[in-house]
Amino acid sequence: MRSQIEAFHSALERAAEERESFLRETYPHEPELVERVLRLIHAHQAAEESSIETQAEAHSRAVGSFNAMPEWVGPYRVLERIGEGGMGVVYSAEQTEPLQRQVAIKVVKLGMDTEEVLSRFEAERQA
């Protein structure tokens, strides 16, 4: 985890067009780390561009496509896609800290972040 944070901060210190090559040259034997850091940078840039952007929109941009399965959603390691509906995609994921457990994560689709949909989503979460 520490090298991911270090890689992220080191890459941000470089010009945007140099970040990917810097990461690939610095971590040639860790392609998964490079891809995670590139997604983090992309999400970071997207969040900076719009302070009202939802987490689902940043996630969608970070993975490049809503149909692509992410490796991570926040602190959760995604194991598999278990369903998709009108509101979003549901993944089976693993939490390792502060405790280890399997969880289901629903990522709300772009444009589905209305107050009505989010309150329905909250009701689902409580259930």
PDB file of C-alpha atoms in Angstrom:
ATOM      1  CA  MET A   1       0.000   0.000   0.000  1.00  0.00           C
ATOM      2  CA  ARG A   2       2.840   2.376   0.856  1.00  0.00           C
ATOM      3  CA  SER A   3       4.433   2.085  -2.602  1.00  0.00           C
ATOM      4  CA  GLN A   4       1.031   2.854  -4.173  1.00  0.00           C
ATOM      5  CA  ILE A   5       0.787   6.081  -2.169  1.00  0.00           C
ATOM      6  CA  GLU A   6       4.395   6.989  -2.924  1.00  0.00           C
ATOM      7  CA  ALA A   7       3.887   6.258  -6.629  1.00  0.00           C
ATOM      8  CA  PHE A   8       0.726   8.370  -6.692  1.00  0.00           C
ATOM      9  CA  HIS A   9       2.391  11.388  -5.077  1.00  0.00           C
ATOM     10  CA  SER A  10       5.564  11.050  -7.173  1.00  0.00           C
ATOM     11  CA  ALA A  11       3.541  10.869 -10.384  1.00  0.00           C
ATOM     12  CA  LEU A  12       1.473  13.928  -9.429  1.00  0.00           C
ATOM     13  CA  GLU A  13       4.699  15.920  -9.111  1.00  0.00           C
ATOM     14  CA  ARG A  14       5.314  15.424 -12.839  1.00  0.00           C
ATOM     15  CA  ALA A  15       3.636  17.030 -15.803  1.00  0.00           C
ATOM     16  CA  ALA A  16       0.440  15.222 -16.815  1.00  0.00           C
ATOM     17  CA  GLU A  17       1.915  13.956 -20.086  1.00  0.00           C
ATOM     18  CA  GLU A  18       4.938  12.434 -18.267  1.00  0.00           C
ATOM     19  CA  ARG A  19       3.122  10.540 -15.517  1.00  0.00           C
ATOM     20  CA  GLU A  20       2.372   7.270 -17.274  1.00  0.00           C
ATOM     21  CA  SER A  21       5.880   6.826 -18.693  1.00  0.00           C
ATOM     22  CA  PHE A  22       7.372   7.756 -15.303  1.00  0.00           C
ATOM     23  CA  LEU A  23       5.295   5.082 -13.565  1.00  0.00           C
ATOM     24  CA  ARG A  24       6.021   2.397 -16.165  1.00  0.00           C
ATOM     25  CA  GLU A  25       9.777   3.128 -16.003  1.00  0.00           C
ATOM     26  CA  THR A  26       9.876   3.311 -12.198  1.00  0.00           C
ATOM     27  CA  TYR A  27       7.762   0.196 -11.602  1.00  0.00           C
ATOM     28  CA  PRO A  28       8.511  -2.035 -14.618  1.00  0.00           C
ATOM     29  CA  HIS A  29       7.722  -5.264 -12.735  1.00  0.00           C
ATOM     30  CA  GLU A  30       4.510  -4.006 -11.123  1.00  0.00           C
ATOM     31  CA  PRO A  31       1.993  -3.411 -13.944  1.00  0.00           C
ATOM     32  CA  GLU A  32      -0.990  -3.801 -11.600  1.00  0.00           C
ATOM     33  CA  LEU A  33       0.384  -1.080  -9.336  1.00  0.00           C
ATOM     34  CA  VAL A  34       0.910   1.196 -12.340  1.00  0.00           C
ATOM     35  CA  GLU A  35      -2.667   0.644 -13.533  1.00  0.00           C
ATOM     36  CA  ARG A  36      -4.117   1.295 -10.059  1.00  0.00           C
ATOM     37  CA  VAL A  37      -2.102   4.499  -9.699  1.00  0.00           C
ATOM     38  CA  LEU A  38      -3.107   5.696 -13.172  1.00  0.00           C
ATOM     39  CA  ARG A  39      -6.770   5.154 -12.267  1.00  0.00           C
ATOM     40  CA  LEU A  40      -6.256   7.023  -9.000  1.00  0.00           C
ATOM     41  CA  ILE A  41      -4.645   9.940 -10.834  1.00  0.00           C
ATOM     42  CA  HIS A  42      -7.459  10.016 -13.370  1.00  0.00           C
ATOM     43  CA  ALA A  43     -10.078  10.015 -10.590  1.00  0.00           C
ATOM     44  CA  HIS A  44      -8.142  12.696  -8.724  1.00  0.00           C
ATOM     45  CA  GLN A  45      -8.051  14.928 -11.804  1.00  0.00           C
ATOM     46  CA  ALA A  46     -11.747  14.359 -12.485  1.00  0.00           C
ATOM     47  CA  ALA A  47     -12.643  15.280  -8.913  1.00  0.00           C
ATOM     48  CA  GLU A  48     -10.567  18.457  -9.113  1.00  0.00           C
ATOM     49  CA  GLU A  49     -12.294  19.485 -12.352  1.00  0.00           C
ATOM     50  CA  SER A  50     -15.744  19.417 -10.805  1.00  0.00           C
ATOM     51  CA  SER A  51     -16.405  19.780  -7.104  1.00  0.00           C
ATOM     52  CA  ILE A  52     -19.991  18.575  -7.583  1.00  0.00           C
ATOM     53  CA  GLU A  53     -19.024  15.406  -9.428  1.00  0.00           C
ATOM     54  CA  THR A  54     -20.337  12.267  -7.742  1.00  0.00           C
ATOM     55  CA  GLN A  55     -18.141   9.398  -6.638  1.00  0.00           C
ATOM     56  CA  ALA A  56     -19.815   7.145  -9.205  1.00  0.00           C
ATOM     57  CA  GLU A  57     -18.877   9.524 -12.025  1.00  0.00           C
ATOM     58  CA  ALA A  58     -15.259   9.668 -10.864  1.00  0.00           C
ATOM     59  CA  HIS A  59     -15.188   5.885 -10.600  1.00  0.00           C
ATOM     60  CA  SER A  60     -16.664   5.498 -14.073  1.00  0.00           C
ATOM     61  CA  ARG A  61     -14.062   7.799 -15.584  1.00  0.00           C
ATOM     62  CA  ALA A  62     -11.258   6.089 -13.678  1.00  0.00           C
ATOM     63  CA  VAL A  63     -12.039   2.664 -15.100  1.00  0.00           C
ATOM     64  CA  GLY A  64     -12.601   4.079 -18.579  1.00  0.00           C
ATOM     65  CA  SER A  65     -15.992   2.490 -19.079  1.00  0.00           C
ATOM     66  CA  PHE A  66     -18.874   1.532 -16.860  1.00  0.00           C
ATOM     67  CA  ASN A  67     -18.723  -1.960 -18.342  1.00  0.00           C
ATOM     68  CA  ALA A  68     -15.121  -2.494 -17.278  1.00  0.00           C
ATOM     69  CA  MET A  69     -14.744  -4.222 -13.930  1.00  0.00           C
ATOM     70  CA  PRO A  70     -12.525  -2.218 -11.582  1.00  0.00           C
ATOM     71  CA  GLU A  71      -9.878  -3.877  -9.429  1.00  0.00           C
ATOM     72  CA  TRP A  72     -10.709  -1.614  -6.487  1.00  0.00           C
ATOM     73  CA  VAL A  73     -13.622   0.540  -5.357  1.00  0.00           C
ATOM     74  CA  GLY A  74     -12.292   2.650  -2.513  1.00  0.00           C
ATOM     75  CA  PRO A  75     -10.726   0.304   0.061  1.00  0.00           C
ATOM     76  CA  TYR A  76     -12.542  -2.753  -1.335  1.00  0.00           C
ATOM     77  CA  ARG A  77     -10.908  -5.266  -3.715  1.00  0.00           C
ATOM     78  CA  VAL A  78     -13.455  -6.232  -6.347  1.00  0.00           C
ATOM     79  CA  LEU A  79     -13.856  -9.979  -6.834  1.00  0.00           C
ATOM     80  CA  GLU A  80     -16.571 -10.221  -9.470  1.00  0.00           C
ATOM     81  CA  ARG A  81     -19.595  -8.527 -11.024  1.00  0.00           C
ATOM     82  CA  ILE A  82     -22.720 -10.077  -9.540  1.00  0.00           C
ATOM     83  CA  GLY A  83     -25.440  -8.013 -11.138  1.00  0.00           C
ATOM     84  CA  GLU A  84     -26.532  -4.917 -13.013  1.00  0.00           C
ATOM     85  CA  GLY A  85     -29.774  -3.007 -12.922  1.00  0.00           C
ATOM     86  CA  GLY A  86     -31.222   0.324 -13.843  1.00  0.00           C
ATOM     87  CA  MET A  87     -29.442   2.141 -11.018  1.00  0.00           C
ATOM     88  CA  GLY A  88     -25.983   0.641 -11.259  1.00  0.00           C
ATOM     89  CA  VAL A  89     -23.689  -2.359 -11.131  1.00  0.00           C
ATOM     90  CA  VAL A  90     -23.252  -4.618  -8.109  1.00  0.00           C
ATOM     91  CA  TYR A  91     -19.894  -6.191  -7.328  1.00  0.00           C
ATOM     92  CA  SER A  92     -18.802  -8.801  -4.837  1.00  0.00           C
ATOM     93  CA  ALA A  93     -15.801  -7.353  -3.023  1.00  0.00           C
ATOM     94  CA  GLU A  94     -13.463  -8.019  -0.142  1.00  0.00           C
ATOM     95  CA  GLN A  95     -12.666  -5.672   2.702  1.00  0.00           C
ATOM     96  CA  THR A  96      -9.383  -6.374   4.475  1.00  0.00           C
ATOM     97  CA  GLU A  97      -9.168  -3.500   6.963  1.00  0.00           C
ATOM     98  CA  PRO A  98     -10.186  -2.760   9.672  1.00  0.00           C
ATOM     99  CA  LEU A  99     -11.729  -6.244   9.464  1.00  0.00           C
ATOM    100  CA  GLN A 100     -11.832  -8.950   6.832  1.00  0.00           C
ATOM    101  CA  ARG A 101     -15.201  -9.659   5.227  1.00  0.00           C
ATOM    102  CA  GLN A 102     -16.960 -10.019   1.917  1.00  0.00           C
ATOM    103  CA  VAL A 103     -19.322  -7.235   0.902  1.00  0.00           C
ATOM    104  CA  ALA A 104     -21.541  -6.260  -1.992  1.00  0.00           C
ATOM    105  CA  ILE A 105     -20.922  -2.838  -3.530  1.00  0.00           C
ATOM    106  CA  LYS A 106     -23.363  -1.036  -5.797  1.00  0.00           C
ATOM    107  CA  VAL A 107     -21.841   1.646  -8.006  1.00  0.00           C
ATOM    108  CA  VAL A 108     -24.514   4.089  -9.136  1.00  0.00           C
ATOM    109  CA  LYS A 109     -24.570   4.785 -12.879  1.00  0.00           C
ATOM    110  CA  LEU A 110     -23.872   8.225 -14.306  1.00  0.00           C
ATOM    111  CA  GLY A 111     -26.942  10.420 -14.241  1.00  0.00           C
ATOM    112  CA  MET A 112     -28.594   8.317 -11.555  1.00  0.00           C
ATOM    113  CA  ASP A 113     -27.480  10.574  -8.723  1.00  0.00           C
ATOM    114  CA  THR A 114     -30.796  12.361  -8.292  1.00  0.00           C
ATOM    115  CA  GLU A 115     -32.152  12.882  -4.789  1.00  0.00           C
ATOM    116  CA  GLU A 116     -34.945  10.345  -5.393  1.00  0.00           C
ATOM    117  CA  VAL A 117     -32.593   7.636  -6.654  1.00  0.00           C
ATOM    118  CA  LEU A 118     -30.067   8.237  -3.894  1.00  0.00           C
ATOM    119  CA  SER A 119     -32.752   7.945  -1.185  1.00  0.00           C
ATOM    120  CA  ARG A 120     -33.909   4.667  -2.776  1.00  0.00           C
ATOM    121  CA  PHE A 121     -30.284   3.548  -2.845  1.00  0.00           C
ATOM    122  CA  GLU A 122     -29.974   4.414   0.877  1.00  0.00           C
ATOM    123  CA  ALA A 123     -33.094   2.337   1.622  1.00  0.00           C
ATOM    124  CA  GLU A 124     -31.510  -0.608  -0.242  1.00  0.00           C
ATOM    125  CA  ARG A 125     -28.306  -0.146   1.717  1.00  0.00           C
ATOM    126  CA  GLN A 126     -30.197  -0.292   5.006  1.00  0.00           C
ATOM    127  CA  ALA A 127     -31.939  -3.494   3.900  1.00  0.00           C
TER     128      ALA A 127
END
